[in-house]
GROMACS .gro file of C-alpha atoms in nm:
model
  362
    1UNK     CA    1   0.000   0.000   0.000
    2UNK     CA    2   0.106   0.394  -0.075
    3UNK     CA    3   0.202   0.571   0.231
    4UNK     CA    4  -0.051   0.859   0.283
    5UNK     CA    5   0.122   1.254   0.192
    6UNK     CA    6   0.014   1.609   0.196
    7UNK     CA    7   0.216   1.795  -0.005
    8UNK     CA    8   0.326   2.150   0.085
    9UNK     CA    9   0.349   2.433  -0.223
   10UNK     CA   10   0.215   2.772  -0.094
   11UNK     CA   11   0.142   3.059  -0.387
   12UNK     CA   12   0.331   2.807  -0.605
   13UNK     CA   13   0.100   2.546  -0.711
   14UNK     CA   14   0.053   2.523  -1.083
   15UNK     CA   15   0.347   2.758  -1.143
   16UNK     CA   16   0.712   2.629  -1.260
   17UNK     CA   17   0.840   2.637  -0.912
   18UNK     CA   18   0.571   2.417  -0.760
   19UNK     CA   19   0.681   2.161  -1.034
   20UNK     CA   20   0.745   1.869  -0.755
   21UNK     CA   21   0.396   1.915  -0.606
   22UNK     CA   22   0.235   1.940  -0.977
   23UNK     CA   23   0.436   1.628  -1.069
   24UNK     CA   24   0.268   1.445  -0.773
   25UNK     CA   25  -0.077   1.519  -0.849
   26UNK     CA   26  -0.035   1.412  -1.153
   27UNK     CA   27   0.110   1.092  -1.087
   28UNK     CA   28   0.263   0.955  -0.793
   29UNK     CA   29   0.339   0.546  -0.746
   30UNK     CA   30   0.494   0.587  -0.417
   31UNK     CA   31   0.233   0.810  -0.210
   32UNK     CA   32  -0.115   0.863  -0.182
   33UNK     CA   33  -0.175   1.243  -0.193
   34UNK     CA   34  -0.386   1.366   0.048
   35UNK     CA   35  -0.404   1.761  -0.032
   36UNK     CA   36  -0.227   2.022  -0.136
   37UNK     CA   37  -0.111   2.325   0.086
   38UNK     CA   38  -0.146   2.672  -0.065
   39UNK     CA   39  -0.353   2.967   0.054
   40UNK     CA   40  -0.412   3.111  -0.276
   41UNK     CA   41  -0.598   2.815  -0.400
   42UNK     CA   42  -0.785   2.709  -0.103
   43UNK     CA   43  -1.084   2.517  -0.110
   44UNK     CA   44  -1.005   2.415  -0.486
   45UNK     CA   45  -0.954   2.065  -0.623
   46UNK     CA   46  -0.587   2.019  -0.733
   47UNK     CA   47  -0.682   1.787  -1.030
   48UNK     CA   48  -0.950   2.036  -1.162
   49UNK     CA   49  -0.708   2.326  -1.100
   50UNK     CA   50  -0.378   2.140  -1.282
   51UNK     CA   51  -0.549   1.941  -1.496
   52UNK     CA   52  -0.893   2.044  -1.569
   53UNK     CA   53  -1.031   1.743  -1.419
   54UNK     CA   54  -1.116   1.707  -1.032
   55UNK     CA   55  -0.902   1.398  -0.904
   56UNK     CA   56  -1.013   1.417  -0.523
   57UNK     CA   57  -0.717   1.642  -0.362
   58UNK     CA   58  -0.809   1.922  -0.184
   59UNK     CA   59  -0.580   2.224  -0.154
   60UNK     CA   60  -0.607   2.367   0.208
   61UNK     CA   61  -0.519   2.730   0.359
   62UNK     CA   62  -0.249   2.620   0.592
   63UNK     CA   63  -0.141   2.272   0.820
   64UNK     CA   64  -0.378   2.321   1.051
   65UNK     CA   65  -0.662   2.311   0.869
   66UNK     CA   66  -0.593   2.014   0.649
   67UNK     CA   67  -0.516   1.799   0.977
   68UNK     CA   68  -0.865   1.973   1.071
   69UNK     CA   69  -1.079   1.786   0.735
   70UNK     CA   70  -0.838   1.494   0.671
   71UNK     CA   71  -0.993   1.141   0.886
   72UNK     CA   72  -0.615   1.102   1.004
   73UNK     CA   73  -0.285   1.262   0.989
   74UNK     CA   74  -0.047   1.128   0.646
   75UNK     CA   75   0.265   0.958   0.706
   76UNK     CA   76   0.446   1.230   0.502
   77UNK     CA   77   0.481   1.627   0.464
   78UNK     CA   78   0.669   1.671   0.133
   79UNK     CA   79   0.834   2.017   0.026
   80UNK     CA   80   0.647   2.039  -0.305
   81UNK     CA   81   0.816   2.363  -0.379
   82UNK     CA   82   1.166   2.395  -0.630
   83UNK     CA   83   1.266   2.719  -0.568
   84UNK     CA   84   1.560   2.860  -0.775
   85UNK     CA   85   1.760   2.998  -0.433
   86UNK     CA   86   1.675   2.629  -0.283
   87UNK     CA   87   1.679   2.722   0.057
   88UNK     CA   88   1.426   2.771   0.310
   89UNK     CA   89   1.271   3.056   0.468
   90UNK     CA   90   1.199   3.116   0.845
   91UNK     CA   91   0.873   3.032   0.805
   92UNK     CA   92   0.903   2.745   0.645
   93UNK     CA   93   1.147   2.558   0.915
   94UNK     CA   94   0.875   2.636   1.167
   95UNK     CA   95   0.593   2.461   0.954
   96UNK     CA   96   0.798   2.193   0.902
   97UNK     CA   97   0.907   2.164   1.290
   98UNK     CA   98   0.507   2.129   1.317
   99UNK     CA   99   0.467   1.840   1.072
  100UNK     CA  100   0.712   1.649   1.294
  101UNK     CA  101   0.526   1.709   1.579
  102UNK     CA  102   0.239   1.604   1.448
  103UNK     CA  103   0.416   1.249   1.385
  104UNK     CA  104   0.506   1.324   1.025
  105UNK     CA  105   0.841   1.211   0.808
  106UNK     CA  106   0.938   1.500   0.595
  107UNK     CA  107   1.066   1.450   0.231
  108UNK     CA  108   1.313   1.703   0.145
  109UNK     CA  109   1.409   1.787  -0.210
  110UNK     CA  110   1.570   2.073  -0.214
  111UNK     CA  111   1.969   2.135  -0.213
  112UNK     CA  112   1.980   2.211   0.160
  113UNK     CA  113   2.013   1.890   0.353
  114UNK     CA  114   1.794   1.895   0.677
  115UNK     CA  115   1.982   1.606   0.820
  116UNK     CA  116   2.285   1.830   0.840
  117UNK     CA  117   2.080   2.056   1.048
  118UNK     CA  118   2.123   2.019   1.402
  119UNK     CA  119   1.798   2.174   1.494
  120UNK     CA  120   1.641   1.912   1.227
  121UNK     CA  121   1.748   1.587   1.325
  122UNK     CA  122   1.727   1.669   1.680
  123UNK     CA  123   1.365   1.761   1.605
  124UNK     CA  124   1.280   1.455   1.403
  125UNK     CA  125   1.441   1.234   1.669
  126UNK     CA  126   1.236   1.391   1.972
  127UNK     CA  127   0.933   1.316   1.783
  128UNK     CA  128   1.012   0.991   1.611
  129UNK     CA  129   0.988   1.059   1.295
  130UNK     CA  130   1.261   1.060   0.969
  131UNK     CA  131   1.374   1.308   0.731
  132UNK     CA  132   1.412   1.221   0.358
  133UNK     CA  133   1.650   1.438   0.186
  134UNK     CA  134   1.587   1.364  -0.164
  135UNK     CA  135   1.901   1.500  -0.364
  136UNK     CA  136   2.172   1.413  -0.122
  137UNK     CA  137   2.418   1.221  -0.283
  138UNK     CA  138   2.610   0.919  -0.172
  139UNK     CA  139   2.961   0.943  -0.040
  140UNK     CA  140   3.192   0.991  -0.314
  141UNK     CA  141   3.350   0.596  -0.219
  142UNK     CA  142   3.034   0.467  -0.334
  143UNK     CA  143   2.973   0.687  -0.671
  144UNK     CA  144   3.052   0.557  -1.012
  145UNK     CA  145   3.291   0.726  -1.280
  146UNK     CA  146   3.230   0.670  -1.617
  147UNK     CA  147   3.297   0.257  -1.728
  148UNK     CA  148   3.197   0.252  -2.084
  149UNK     CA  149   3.000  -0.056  -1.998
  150UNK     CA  150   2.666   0.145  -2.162
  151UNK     CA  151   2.814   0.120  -2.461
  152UNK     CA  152   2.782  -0.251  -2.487
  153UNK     CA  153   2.392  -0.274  -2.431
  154UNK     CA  154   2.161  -0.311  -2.726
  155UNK     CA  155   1.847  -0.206  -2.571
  156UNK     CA  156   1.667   0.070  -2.736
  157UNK     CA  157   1.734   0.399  -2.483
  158UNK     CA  158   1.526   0.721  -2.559
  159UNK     CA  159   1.622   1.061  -2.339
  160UNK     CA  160   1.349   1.305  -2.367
  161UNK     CA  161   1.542   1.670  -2.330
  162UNK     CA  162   1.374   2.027  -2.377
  163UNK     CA  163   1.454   2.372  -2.435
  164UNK     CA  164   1.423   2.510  -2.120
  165UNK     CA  165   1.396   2.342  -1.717
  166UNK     CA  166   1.038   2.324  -1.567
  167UNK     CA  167   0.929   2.255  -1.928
  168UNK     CA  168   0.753   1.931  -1.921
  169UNK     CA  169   0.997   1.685  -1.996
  170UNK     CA  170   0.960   1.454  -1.669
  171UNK     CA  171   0.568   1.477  -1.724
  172UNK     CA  172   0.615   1.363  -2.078
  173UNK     CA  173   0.874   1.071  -1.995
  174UNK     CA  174   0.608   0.960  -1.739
  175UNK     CA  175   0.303   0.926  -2.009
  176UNK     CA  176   0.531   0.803  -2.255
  177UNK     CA  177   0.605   0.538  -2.007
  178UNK     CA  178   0.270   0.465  -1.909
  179UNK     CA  179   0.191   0.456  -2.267
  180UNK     CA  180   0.432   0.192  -2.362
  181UNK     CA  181   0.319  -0.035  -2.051
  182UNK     CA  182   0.010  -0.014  -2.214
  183UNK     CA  183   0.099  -0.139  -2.524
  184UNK     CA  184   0.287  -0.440  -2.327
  185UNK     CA  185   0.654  -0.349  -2.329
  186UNK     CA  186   0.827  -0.389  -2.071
  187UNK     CA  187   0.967  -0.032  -1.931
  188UNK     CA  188   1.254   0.105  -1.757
  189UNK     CA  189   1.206   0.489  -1.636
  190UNK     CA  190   1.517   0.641  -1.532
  191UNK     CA  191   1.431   0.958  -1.309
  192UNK     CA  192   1.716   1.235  -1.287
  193UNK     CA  193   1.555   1.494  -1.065
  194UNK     CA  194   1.354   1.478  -0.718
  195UNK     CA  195   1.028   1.497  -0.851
  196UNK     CA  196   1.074   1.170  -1.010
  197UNK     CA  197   1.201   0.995  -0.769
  198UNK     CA  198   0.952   1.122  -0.485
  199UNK     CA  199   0.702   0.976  -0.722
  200UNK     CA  200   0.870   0.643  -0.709
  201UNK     CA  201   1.092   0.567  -0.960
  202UNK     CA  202   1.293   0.263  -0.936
  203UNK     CA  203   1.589   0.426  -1.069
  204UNK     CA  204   1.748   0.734  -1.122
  205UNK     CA  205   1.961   1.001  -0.937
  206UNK     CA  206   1.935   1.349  -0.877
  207UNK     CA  207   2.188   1.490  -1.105
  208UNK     CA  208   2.203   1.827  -1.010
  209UNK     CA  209   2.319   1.712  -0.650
  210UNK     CA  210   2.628   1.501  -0.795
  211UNK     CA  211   2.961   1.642  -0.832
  212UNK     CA  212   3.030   1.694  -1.246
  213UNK     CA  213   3.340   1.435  -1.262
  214UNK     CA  214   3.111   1.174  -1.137
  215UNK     CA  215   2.751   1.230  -1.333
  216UNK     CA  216   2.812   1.042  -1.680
  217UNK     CA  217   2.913   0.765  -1.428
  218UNK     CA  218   2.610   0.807  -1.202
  219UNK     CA  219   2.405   0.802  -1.494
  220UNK     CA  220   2.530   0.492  -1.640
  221UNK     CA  221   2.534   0.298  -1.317
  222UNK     CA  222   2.150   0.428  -1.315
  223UNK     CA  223   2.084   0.243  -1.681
  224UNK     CA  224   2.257  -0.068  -1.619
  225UNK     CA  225   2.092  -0.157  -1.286
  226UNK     CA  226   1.758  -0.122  -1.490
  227UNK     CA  227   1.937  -0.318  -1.794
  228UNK     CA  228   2.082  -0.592  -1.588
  229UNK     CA  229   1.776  -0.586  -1.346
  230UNK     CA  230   1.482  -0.575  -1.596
  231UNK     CA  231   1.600  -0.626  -1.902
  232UNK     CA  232   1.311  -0.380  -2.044
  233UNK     CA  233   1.241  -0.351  -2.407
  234UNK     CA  234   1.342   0.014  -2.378
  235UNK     CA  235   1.477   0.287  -2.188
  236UNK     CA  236   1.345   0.594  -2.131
  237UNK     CA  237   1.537   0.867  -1.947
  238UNK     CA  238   1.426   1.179  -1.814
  239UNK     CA  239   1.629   1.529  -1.867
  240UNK     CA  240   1.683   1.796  -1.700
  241UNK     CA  241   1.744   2.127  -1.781
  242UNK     CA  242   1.817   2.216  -2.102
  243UNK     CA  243   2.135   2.157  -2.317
  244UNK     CA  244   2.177   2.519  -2.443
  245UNK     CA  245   2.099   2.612  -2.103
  246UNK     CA  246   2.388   2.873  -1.975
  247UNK     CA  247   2.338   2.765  -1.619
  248UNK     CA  248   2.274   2.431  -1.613
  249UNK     CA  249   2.487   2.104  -1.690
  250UNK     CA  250   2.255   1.827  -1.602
  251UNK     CA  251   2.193   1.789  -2.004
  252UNK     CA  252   2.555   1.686  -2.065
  253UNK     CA  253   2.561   1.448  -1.793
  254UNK     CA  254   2.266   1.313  -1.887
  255UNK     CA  255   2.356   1.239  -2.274
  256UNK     CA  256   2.718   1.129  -2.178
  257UNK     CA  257   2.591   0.900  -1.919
  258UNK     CA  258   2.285   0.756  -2.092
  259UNK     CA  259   2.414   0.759  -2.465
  260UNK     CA  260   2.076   0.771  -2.603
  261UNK     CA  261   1.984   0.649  -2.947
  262UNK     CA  262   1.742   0.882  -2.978
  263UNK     CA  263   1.561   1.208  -2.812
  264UNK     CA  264   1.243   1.377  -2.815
  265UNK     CA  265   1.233   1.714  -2.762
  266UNK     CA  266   1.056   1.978  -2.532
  267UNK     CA  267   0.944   2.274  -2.608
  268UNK     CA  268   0.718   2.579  -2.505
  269UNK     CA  269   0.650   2.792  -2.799
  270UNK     CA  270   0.476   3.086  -2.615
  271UNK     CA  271   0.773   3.060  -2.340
  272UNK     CA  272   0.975   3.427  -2.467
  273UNK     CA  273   1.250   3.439  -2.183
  274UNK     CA  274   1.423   3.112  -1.957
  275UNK     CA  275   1.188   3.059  -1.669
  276UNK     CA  276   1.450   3.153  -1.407
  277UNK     CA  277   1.632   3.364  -1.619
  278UNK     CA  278   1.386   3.628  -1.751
  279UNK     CA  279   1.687   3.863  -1.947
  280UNK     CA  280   1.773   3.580  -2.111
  281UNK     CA  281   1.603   3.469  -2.482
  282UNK     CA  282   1.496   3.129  -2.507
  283UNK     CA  283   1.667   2.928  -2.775
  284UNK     CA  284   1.425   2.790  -3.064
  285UNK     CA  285   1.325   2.461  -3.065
  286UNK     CA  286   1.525   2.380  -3.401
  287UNK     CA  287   1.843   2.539  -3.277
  288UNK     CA  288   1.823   2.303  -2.972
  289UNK     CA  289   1.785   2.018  -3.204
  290UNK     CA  290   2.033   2.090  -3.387
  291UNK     CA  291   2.276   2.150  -3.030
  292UNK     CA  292   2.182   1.816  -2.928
  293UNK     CA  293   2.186   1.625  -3.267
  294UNK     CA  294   2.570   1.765  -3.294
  295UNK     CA  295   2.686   1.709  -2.928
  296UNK     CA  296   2.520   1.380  -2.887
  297UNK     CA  297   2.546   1.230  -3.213
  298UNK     CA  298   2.207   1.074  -3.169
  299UNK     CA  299   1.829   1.195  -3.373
  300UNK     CA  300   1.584   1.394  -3.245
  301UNK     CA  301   1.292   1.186  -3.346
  302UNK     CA  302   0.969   1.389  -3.202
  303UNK     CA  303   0.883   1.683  -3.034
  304UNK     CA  304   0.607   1.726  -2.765
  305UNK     CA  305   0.483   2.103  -2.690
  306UNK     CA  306   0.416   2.269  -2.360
  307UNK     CA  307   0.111   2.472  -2.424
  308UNK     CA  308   0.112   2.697  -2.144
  309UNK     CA  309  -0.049   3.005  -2.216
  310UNK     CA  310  -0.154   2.837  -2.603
  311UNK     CA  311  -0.479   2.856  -2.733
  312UNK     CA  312  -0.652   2.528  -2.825
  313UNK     CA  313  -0.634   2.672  -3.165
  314UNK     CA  314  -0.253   2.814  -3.135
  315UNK     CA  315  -0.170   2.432  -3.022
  316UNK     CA  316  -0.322   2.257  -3.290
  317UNK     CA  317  -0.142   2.499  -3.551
  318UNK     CA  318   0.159   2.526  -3.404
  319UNK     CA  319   0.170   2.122  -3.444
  320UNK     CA  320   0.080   2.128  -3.783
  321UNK     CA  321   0.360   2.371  -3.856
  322UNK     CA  322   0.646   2.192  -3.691
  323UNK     CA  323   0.568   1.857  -3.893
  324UNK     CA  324   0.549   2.087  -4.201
  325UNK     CA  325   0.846   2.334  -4.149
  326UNK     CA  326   1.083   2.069  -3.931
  327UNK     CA  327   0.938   1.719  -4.096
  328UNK     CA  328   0.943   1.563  -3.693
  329UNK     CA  329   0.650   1.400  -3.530
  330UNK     CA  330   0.515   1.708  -3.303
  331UNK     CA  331   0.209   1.612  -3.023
  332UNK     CA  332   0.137   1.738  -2.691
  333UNK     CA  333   0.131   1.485  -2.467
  334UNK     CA  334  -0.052   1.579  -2.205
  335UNK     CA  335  -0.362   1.681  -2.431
  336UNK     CA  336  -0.316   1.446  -2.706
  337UNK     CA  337  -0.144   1.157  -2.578
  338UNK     CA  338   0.177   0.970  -2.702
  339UNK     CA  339   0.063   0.777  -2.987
  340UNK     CA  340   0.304   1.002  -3.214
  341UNK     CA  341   0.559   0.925  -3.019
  342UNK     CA  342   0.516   0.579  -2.975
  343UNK     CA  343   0.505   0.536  -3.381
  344UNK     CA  344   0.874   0.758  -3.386
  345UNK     CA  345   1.031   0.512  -3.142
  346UNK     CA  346   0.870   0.205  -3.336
  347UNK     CA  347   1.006   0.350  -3.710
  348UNK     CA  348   1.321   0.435  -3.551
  349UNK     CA  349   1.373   0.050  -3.370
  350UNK     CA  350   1.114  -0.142  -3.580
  351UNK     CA  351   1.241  -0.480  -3.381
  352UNK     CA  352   0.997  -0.325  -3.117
  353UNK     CA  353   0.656  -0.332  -3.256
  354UNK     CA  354   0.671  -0.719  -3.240
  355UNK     CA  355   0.716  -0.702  -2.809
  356UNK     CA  356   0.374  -0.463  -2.846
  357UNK     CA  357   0.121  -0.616  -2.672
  358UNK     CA  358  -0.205  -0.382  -2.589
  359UNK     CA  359  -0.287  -0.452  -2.191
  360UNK     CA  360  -0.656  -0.449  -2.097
  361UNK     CA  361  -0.644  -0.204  -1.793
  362UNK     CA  362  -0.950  -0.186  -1.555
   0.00000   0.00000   0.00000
């Protein structure tokens, strides 16, 4: 069974920086959410408010009064926020001080480590309860450089990169998972930030948190457990970041590491500036094919859109003219599903489409 979670994203729900509590409504295979903390949305349904379609979680003003409605108090509080500066406020330690006392393990992903806080662990001991901090790293004795063993596997792997971070490109790897399960192929997700593996991905490694000489190695080690372990059909590997991003690595890591065979490609066409970096243009979705076609030497064989702040009719047009203008399978996943994608992957490894197998799910 799921352990029960509310998850804590105030004024940020819905926006880029509430990205790990958006990624958990949407999907989440380790934890049953409960609710949703944010003031400016209280009384909403999260589903309804994300998605368009009510799912059952509540968002609630504060702690108090979700412990008030809910029939019992969840197992865990999980920061749902990523904030760019990564670090918590005053406020914030206090609230989460006040889960513990209420008996509640707190998942942690942000770059500050809470069981390096004195104040923290001393808390969570006094009240019995742990602390899960998400992105911290193992001791460098037990990470992985670089082997070269990737380069011996056969297996079909597929990264799916973007233009920008917070762009969609975890969300998509998720449904494009999901959507090959469905078919009846057997799946191996790699997650490479702390949204995916809060949700409960069986592999992965939060990049960002892992010192640069050892991330290609990381990666790999990531891709053969799943290879050796499951022996999947394919591969799918989340990015992060972006690969023309100034301020960001994780993309390198992530294509040195994995050595995909292919990519699919992010991209939010209404999206004028970097989401944390608002002086700064973004890059067009062909020059970012290009970047990544040259630096990883694999194809860019789809694109999925973003359609924030798209009109239904701006979406469906701006699809058309990416097939036309860049001759790539273009969908949005979330709207339209992953059948386009699902047909790239098949014409670019045809020895797949005889493992498909459609699953009856009720």
């Amino acid at each position: 069974m799921k352990e029960t979670a509310i998850v804590y994203c105030e004024n940020k729900f819905g926006t880029m920086d509430g990205k790990t509590a958006n990624g958990l409504v949407r999907s989440s295979r380790k934890f049953e959410i409960l609710g949703v903390i944010d003031s400016t949305k209280v009384g909403q349904d999260a589903g309804e408010f994300l998605l368009g379609k009510k799912n059952g979680i509540p968002i609630f003003k504060n702690l108090d009064q979700a412990l008030g409605k809910l029939n019992h108090v969840p197992n865990q509080f999980i920061y749902g926020i990523a904030p760019s500066e990564a670090f918590l406020k005053e406020d914030e330690r206090n609230l989460l001080f006040q889960a513990m006392e209420h008996g509640m393990n707190i998942v942690n992903p942000l770059h500050e480590f809470f069981t390096d806080d004195v104040k923290f662990v001393e808390h969570a001991k006094n009240n019995h309860v742990t602390i899960h901090d998400v992105r911290k790293p193992a001791q460098k004795k037990d990470m992985h450089l670089f082997s070269g063993r990737i380069l011996n596997i056969t297996t079909p792997v597929i990264a799916v990169l973007g233009t920008d971070s917070a762009i969609g490109k975890r969300t998509t790897a998720v449904l494009l998972e999901d959507a090959l399960l469905e078919r009846g192929l057997n799946v191996a997700f790699i997650a490479t930030g702390q949204t995916g593996l809060i949700q409960g991905a069986k592999y992965g490694v939060a990049i960002d948190a892992i010192p640069s000489q050892f991330m290609t190695g990381e990666i790999e080690n990531q891709v053969m457990k799943a290879y050796e372990n499951d022996k999947p059909d394919i591969i799918i590997v989340e990015g992060q970041g972006a690969l023309s991003h100034p301020a960001y690595i994780s993309s390198c890591g992530i294509i040195r590491g994995s050595r995909p065979g292919a990519v699919i490609i992010q991209h939010a066409p209404k999206r004028e500036f970097l989401g944390d970096f608002s002086y700064m243009k973004m890059p067009t979705v062909q020059s970012e094919i290009e970047l990544i076609e040259n630096f990883s030497k694999s194809k860019v064989i789809a694109i999925t859109i973003n359609h924030e702040n798209m009109t239904d009719a701006e979406l469906v047009k701006t699809i058309s003219d990416y097939e036309i203008d860049l001759q790539l399978p273009t969908t949005d996943a979330l709207k339209f599903g992953c059948d386009k994608l699902i047909e790239s992957i098949f014409e670019a490894y045809p020895a797949l489409r005889s493992k498909e197998k459609l699953v009856v799910v009720n």
